[in-house]
C-alpha positions as MATLAB code, in Angstrom:
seq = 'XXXXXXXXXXXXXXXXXXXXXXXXXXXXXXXXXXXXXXXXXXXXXXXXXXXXXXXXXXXXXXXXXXXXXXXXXXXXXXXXXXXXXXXXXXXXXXXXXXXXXXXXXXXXXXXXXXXXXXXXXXXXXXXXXXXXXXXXXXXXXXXXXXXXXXXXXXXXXXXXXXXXXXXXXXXXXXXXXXXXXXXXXXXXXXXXXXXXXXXXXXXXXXXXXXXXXXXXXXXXXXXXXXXXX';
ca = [
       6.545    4.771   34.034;
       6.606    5.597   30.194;
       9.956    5.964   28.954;
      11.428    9.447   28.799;
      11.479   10.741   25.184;
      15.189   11.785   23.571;
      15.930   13.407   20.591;
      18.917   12.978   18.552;
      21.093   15.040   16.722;
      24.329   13.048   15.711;
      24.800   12.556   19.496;
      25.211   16.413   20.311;
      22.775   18.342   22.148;
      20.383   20.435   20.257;
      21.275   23.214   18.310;
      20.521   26.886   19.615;
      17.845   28.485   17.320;
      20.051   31.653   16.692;
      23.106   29.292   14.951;
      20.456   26.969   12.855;
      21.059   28.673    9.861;
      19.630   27.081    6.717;
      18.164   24.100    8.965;
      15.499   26.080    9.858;
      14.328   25.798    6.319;
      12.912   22.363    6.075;
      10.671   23.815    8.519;
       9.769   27.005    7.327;
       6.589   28.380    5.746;
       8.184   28.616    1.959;
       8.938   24.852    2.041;
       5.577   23.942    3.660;
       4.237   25.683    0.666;
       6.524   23.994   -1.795;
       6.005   20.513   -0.137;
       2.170   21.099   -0.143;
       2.435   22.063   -4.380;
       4.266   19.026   -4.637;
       1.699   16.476   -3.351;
      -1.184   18.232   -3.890;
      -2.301   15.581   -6.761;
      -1.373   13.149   -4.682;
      -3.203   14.046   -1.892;
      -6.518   14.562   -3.798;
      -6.200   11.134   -5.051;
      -5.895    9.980   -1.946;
      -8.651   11.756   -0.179;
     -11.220    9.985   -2.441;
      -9.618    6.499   -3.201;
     -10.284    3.726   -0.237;
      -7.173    2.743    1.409;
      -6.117    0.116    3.659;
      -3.918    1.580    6.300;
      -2.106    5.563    7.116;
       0.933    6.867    9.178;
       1.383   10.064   10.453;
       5.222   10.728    9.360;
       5.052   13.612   12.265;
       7.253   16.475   11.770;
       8.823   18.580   14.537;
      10.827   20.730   16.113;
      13.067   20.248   19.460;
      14.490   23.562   20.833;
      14.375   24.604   17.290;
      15.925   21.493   15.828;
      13.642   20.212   13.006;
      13.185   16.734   13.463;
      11.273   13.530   12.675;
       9.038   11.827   15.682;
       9.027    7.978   15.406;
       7.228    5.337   18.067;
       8.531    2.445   18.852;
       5.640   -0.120   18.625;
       4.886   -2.496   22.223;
       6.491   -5.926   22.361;
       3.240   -6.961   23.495;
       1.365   -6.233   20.478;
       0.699   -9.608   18.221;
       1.312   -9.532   14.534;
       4.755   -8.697   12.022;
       5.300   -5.346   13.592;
       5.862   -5.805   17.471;
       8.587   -4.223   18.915;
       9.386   -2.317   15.587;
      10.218    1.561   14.693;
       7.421    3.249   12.975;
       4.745    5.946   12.586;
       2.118    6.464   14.466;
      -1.143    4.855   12.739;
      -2.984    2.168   11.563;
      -5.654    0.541    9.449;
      -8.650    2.734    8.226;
     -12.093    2.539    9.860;
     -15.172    2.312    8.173;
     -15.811    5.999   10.185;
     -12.939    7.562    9.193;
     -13.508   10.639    6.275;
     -10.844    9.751    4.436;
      -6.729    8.721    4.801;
      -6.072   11.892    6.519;
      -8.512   11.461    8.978;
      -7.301    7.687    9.630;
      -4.167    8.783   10.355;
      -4.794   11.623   12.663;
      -7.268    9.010   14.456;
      -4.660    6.802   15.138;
      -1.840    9.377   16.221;
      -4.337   10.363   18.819;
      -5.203    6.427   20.121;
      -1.639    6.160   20.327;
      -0.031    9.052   21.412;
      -3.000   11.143   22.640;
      -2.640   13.975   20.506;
      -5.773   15.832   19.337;
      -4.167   17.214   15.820;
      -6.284   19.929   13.332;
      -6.103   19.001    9.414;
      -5.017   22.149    8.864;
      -1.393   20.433   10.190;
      -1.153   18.356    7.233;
       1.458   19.387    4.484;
      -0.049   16.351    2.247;
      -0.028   12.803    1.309;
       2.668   10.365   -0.313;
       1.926    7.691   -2.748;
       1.125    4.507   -0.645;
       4.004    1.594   -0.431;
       3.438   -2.196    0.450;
       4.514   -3.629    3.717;
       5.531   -6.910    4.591;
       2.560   -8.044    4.678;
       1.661   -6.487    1.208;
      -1.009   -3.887    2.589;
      -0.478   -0.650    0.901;
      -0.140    1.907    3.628;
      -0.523    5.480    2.921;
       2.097    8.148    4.527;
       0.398   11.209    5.649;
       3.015   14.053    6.640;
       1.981   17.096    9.092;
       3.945   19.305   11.059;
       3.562   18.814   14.820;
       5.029   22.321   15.796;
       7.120   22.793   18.617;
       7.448   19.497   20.885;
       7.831   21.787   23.902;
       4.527   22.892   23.473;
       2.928   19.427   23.511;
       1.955   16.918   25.818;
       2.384   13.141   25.116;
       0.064   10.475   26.537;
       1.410    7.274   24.949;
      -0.687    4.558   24.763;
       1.292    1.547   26.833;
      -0.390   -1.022   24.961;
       0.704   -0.010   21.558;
       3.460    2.272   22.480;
       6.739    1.288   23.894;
       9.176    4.409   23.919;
       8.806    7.542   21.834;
      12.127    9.275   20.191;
      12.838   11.688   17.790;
      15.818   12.211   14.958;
      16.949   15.584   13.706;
      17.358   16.598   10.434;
      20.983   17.254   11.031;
      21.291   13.303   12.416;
      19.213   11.965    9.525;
      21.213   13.758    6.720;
      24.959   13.055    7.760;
      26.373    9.661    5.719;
      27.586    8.099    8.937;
      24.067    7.246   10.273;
      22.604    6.026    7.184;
      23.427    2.499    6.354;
      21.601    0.320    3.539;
      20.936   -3.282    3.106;
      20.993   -6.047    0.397;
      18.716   -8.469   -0.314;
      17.901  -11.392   -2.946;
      14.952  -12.421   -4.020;
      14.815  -15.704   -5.337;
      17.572  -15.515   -6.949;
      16.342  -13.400   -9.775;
      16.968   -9.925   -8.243;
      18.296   -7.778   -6.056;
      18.086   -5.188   -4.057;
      18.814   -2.748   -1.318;
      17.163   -1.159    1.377;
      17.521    2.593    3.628;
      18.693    1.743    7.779;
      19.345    4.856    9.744;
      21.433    4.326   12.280;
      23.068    5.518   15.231;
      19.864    6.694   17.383;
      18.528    5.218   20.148;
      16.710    2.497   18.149;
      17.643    1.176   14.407;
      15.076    2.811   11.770;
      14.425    0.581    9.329;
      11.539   -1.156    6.517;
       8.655    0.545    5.576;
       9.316    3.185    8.178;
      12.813    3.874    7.054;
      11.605    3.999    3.169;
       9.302    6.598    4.122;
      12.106    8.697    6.178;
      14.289    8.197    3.193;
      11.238    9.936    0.730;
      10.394   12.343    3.260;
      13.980   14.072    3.114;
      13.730   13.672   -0.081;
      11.073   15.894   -0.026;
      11.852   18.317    2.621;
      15.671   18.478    2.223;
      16.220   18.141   -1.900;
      19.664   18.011   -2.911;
      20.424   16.885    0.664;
      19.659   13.875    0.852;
      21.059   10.769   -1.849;
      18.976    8.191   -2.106;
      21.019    4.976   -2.727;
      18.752    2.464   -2.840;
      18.799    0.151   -6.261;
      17.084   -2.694   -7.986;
      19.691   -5.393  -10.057;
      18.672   -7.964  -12.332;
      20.303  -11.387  -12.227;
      21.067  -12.939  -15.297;
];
């Protein structure tokens, strides 16, 4: 049996809709608009430029609770990303339109949804992964998760989960980590914490922009590059 899906708001249950308050907003038709101004370049670049991979970063809402969707990817799978947090998607196809239509391809093989375009607020600037393929994030608003029905694919799909805004934004579940690079520089990386499974890499970098987005002068990005003398 496919695990049961749980959502997370900093480990209370979700909030009624008639106490949201200015949650509701990141949501909401005004932001949708502002979000869509904001990467509309962006997303016509994208639409005609060739790309190597998409994700769906799938917005939400749980009893009213706006909220992220993440997969967590089957331990089965071969390759760097088995077993890891992520988005639903995957590398274009030679059939696919354009990145949009990659990654709404893939959210259906995966999780068996049959999404319109029309759900897409736009499309980020593409970031390298560890294996340096540029992948392309593609956010859309799911609506309502009550109103959907979830068919994971087992054999890429291990569990399903979802974080709320409200988890997401408070300090105590986001965590960052330091690296070195060959002794030259440094840097650090976003880890949210505290859900049922760690978010973190490429996944987490693209959380970390999409509240950015969604939630401005919400969210502090502190992330930072250091040069060694």
């Amino acid at each position: 049996m496919f695990p049961v899906l749980r959502h997370f708001c900093h480990g209370m249950a979700p909030t009624p809709i008639a106490s949201m308050g200015p949650v509701r907003r990141y949501l909401s038709w005004e932001n949708e608009e502002r979000c869509r101004g904001l990467l509309e370049a962006s997303t016509n670049r994208y639409r005609q430029e060739a790309v190597s991979a998409a994700v769906l970063v799938s917005l939400c809402s749980v009893a009213g609770d706006p909220s992220i969707l993440y997969t967590l990817r089957s331990s089965t799978l071969t390759g760097l990303h088995k077993g890891d947090v992520s988005f639903p998607g995957g590398k274009c196809d030679d059939s696919d339109r354009d990145v949009i239509a990659t990654a709404l391809r893939e959210t259906h093989e995966e999780l068996g949804l049959q999404l319109r375009e029309d759900c897409v607020w736009g499309v980020m600037r593409s970031l390298p992964d560890r294996t340096k393929m540029l992948v392309v994030p593609v956010i859309a608003n799911l609506g309502p998760l009550e109103h959907l029905t979830l068919k994971p694919n087992p054999q890429e799909v291990e569990a399903v989960f979802t974080l709320s805004f409200s988890h997401l934004l408070q300090e105590q579940n986001q965590g960052y980590t330091h690296f070195c690079r060959n002794g030259v520089y440094s840097y650090t990386l976003p880890i949210f914490l505290h859900g049922p499974h760690r978010v973190w890499g490429l996944t987490a970098i693209i959380t970390e922009l999409t509240l950015e987005l969604l939630a401005p002068g919400k969210y502090r990005r502190k992330t930072h590059l250091v040069a060694r003398r």
